[in-house]
CSV table of C-alpha atoms in Angstrom, one decimal:
chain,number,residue,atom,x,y,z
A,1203,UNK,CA,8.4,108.1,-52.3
A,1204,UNK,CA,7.8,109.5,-55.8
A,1205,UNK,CA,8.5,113.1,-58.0
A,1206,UNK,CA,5.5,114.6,-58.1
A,1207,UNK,CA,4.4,118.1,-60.1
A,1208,UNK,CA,4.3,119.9,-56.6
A,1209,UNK,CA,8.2,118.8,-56.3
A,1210,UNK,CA,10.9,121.8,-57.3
A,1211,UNK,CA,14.2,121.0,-56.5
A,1212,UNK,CA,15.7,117.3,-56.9
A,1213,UNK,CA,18.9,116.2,-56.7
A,1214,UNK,CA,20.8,113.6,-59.0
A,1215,UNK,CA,23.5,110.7,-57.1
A,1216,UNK,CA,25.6,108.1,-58.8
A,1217,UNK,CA,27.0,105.6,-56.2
A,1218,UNK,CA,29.0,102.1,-55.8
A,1219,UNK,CA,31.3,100.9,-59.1
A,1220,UNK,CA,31.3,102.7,-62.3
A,1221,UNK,CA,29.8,101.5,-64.8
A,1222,UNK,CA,28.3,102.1,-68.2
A,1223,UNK,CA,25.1,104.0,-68.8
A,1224,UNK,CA,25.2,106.1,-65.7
A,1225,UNK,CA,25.7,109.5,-67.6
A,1226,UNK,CA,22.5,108.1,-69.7
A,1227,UNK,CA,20.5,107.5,-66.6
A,1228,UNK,CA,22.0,111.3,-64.7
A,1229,UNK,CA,20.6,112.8,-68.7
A,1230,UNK,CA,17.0,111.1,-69.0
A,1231,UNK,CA,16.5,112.4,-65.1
A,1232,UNK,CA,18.0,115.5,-65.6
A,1233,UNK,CA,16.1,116.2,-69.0
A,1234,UNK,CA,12.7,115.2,-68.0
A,1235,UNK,CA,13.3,117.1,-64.4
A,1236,UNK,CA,13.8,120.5,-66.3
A,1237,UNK,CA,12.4,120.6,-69.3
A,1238,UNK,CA,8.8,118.4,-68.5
A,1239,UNK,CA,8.7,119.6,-64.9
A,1240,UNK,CA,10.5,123.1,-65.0
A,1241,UNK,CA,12.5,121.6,-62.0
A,1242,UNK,CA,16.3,122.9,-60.5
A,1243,UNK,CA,18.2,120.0,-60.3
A,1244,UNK,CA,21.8,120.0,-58.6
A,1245,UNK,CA,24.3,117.1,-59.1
A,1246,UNK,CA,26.3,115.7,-56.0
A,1247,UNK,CA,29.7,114.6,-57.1
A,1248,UNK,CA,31.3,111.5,-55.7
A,1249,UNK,CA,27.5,110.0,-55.0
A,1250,UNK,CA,27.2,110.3,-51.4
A,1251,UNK,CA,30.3,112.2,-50.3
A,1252,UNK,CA,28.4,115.2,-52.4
A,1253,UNK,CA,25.4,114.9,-50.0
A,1254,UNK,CA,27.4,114.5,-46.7
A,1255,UNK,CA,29.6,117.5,-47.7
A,1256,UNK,CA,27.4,119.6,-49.6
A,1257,UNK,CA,29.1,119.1,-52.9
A,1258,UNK,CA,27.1,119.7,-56.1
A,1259,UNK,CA,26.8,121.3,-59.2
A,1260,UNK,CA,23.2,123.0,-61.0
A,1261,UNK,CA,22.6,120.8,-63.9
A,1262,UNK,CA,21.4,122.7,-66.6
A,1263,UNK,CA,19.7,121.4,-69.6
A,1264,UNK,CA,22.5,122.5,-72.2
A,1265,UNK,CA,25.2,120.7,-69.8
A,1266,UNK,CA,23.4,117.2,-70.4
A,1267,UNK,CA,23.1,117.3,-73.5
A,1268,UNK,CA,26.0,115.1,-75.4
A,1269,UNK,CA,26.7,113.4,-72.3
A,1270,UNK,CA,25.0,110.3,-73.5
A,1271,UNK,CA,28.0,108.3,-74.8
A,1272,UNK,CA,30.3,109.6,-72.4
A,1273,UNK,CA,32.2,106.8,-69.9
A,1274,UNK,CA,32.0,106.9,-66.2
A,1275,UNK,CA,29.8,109.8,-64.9
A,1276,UNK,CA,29.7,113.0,-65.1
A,1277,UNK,CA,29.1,113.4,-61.2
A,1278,UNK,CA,31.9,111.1,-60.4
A,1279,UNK,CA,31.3,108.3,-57.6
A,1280,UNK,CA,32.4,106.7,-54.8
A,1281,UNK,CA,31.9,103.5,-52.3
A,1282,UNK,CA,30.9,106.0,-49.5
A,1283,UNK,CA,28.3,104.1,-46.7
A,1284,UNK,CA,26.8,106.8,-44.8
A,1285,UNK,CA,25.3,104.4,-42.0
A,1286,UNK,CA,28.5,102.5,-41.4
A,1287,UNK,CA,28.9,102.8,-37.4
A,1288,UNK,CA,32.1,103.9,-36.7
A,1289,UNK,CA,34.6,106.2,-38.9
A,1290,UNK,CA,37.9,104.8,-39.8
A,1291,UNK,CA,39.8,106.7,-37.0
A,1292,UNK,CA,37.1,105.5,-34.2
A,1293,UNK,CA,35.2,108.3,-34.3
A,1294,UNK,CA,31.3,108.1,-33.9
A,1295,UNK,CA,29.3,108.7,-37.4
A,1296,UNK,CA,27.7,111.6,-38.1
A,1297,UNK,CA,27.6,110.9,-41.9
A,1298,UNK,CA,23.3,110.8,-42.2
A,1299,UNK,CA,22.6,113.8,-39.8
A,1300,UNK,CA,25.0,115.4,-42.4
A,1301,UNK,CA,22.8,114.2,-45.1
A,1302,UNK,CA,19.5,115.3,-43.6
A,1303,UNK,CA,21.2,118.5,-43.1
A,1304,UNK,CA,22.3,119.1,-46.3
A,1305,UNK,CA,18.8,118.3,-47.3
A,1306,UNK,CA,16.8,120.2,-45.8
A,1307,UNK,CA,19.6,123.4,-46.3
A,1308,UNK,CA,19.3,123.0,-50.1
A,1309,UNK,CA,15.6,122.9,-50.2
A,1310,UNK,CA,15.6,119.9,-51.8
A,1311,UNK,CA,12.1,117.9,-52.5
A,1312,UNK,CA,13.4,114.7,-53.3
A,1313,UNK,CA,17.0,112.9,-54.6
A,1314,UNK,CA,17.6,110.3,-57.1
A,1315,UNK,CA,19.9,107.8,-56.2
A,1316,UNK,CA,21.3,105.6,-59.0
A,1317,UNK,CA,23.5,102.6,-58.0
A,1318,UNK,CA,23.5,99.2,-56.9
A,1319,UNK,CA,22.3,96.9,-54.7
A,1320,UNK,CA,24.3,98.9,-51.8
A,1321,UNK,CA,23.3,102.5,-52.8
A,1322,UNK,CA,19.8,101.1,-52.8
A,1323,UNK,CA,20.2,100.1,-48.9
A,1324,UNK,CA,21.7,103.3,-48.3
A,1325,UNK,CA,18.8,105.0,-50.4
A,1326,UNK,CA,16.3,102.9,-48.2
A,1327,UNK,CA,17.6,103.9,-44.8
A,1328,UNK,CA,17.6,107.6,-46.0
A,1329,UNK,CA,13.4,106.9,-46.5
A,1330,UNK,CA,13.3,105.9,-43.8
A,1331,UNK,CA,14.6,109.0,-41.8
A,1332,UNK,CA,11.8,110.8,-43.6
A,1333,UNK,CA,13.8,111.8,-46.8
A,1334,UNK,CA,12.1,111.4,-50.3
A,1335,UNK,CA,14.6,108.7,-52.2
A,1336,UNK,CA,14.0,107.8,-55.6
A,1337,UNK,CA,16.2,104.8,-56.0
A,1338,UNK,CA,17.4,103.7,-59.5
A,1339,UNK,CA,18.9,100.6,-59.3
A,1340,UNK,CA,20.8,100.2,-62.2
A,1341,UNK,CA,20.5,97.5,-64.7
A,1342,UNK,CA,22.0,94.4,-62.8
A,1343,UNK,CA,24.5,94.0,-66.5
A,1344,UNK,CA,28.2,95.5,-65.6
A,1345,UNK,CA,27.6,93.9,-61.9
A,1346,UNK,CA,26.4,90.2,-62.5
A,1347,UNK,CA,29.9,89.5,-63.9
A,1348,UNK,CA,31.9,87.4,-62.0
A,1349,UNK,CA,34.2,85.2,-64.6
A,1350,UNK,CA,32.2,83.6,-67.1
A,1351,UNK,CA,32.6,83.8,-70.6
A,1352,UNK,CA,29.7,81.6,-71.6
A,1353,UNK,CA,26.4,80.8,-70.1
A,1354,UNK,CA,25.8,77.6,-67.9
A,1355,UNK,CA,23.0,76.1,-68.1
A,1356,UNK,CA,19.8,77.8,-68.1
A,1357,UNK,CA,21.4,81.1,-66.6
A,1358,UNK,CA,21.6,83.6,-69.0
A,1359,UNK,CA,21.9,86.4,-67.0
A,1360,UNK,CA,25.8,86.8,-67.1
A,1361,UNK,CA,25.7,85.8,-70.5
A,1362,UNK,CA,23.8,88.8,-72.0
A,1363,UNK,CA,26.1,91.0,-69.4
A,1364,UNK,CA,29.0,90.8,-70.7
A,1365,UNK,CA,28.2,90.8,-74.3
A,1366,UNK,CA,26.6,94.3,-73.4
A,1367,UNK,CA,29.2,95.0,-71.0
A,1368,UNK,CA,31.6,94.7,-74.1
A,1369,UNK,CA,29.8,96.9,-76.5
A,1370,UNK,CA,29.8,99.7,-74.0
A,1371,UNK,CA,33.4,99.4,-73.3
A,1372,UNK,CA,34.5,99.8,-77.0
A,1373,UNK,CA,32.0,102.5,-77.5
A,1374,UNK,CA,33.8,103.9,-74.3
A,1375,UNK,CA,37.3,104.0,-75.8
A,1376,UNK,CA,36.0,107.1,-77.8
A,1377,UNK,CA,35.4,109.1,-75.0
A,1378,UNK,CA,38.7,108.4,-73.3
A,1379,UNK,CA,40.6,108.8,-76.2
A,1380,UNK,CA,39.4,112.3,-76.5
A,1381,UNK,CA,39.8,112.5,-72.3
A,1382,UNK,CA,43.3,110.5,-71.9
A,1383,UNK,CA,44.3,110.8,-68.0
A,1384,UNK,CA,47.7,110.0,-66.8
């Protein structure tokens, strides 16, 4: 599935772990969506808890702008699987007929899902019910580390991850210091 010029209305999703760069990812969309395309583009908060309850915000050009350094996201996020089976208190799930709904209510032409590898499966079912996913799987760097400090042998990849991982945090600390929460 793809954005094309015919395509209107988008919305923007950030699922799974936070992580740094997300509010960079939600502004190059965002930007290029309004200003190259002329598109409306709404933001669900908390991923895809925003879809299944028809949570969002209209992202306007002027409020992603001096996002890019910011921590976290600026649609918040959440762990939410949609096509889990059964709800927590045994009740059957309704969660992707909510998405569809929401959906097709809002008009929407397409969705941009940025994530992981599990907000990518969840992106993929979606297609597959007929709904156009754009999935941006984020850069593998804040979720490949699992404990190591130095590389071993010839894999690199954790390596280069947490030396990123650790410029992003400091560069972080400015945002909370001006956003301190209890």
């Amino acid at each position: 599935m793809s954005i094309t010029k015919k395509s209107k209305k988008i919305g923007i999703l950030t699922a799974g772990g936070d992580c740094p760069g997300l509010n960079a990812a939600i502004r190059g969309v965002g930007k290029t969506a309004i200003v190259e395309y002329g598109m409306e583009v709404l933001g669900f908060n908390a991923g895809f808890l925003g879809l299944i309850n028809g949570d969002y915000i209209e992202l306007k050009e002027a409020q992603l702008s001096g996002i890019l350094t910011l921590g976290g996201t600026i649609l918040g996020t959440s762990r939410e699987k949609p096509y889990k089976l059964v709800s927590e208190n045994g009740e059957e799930n309704h969660k992707p007929e909510k998405i569809i709904e929401t959906y097709k209510n809002l008009g929407l032409d397409a969705v941009v899902c940025i994530g992981g590898n599990g907000t990518m499966k969840t992106a993929d079912l979606l297609s597959k019910e007929g709904l156009n996913i754009i999935d941006c799987h984020r850069c593998h760097r804040p979720f490949t580390y699992h404990g190591q400090l130095t590389p071993k042998g010839d894999d690199y990849r954790n390596y280069g991850a947490q030396c990123w991982l650790a410029g992003a945090v400091l560069g972080d600390c400015r945002w909370w210091r001006h956003h301190p929460h209890p």
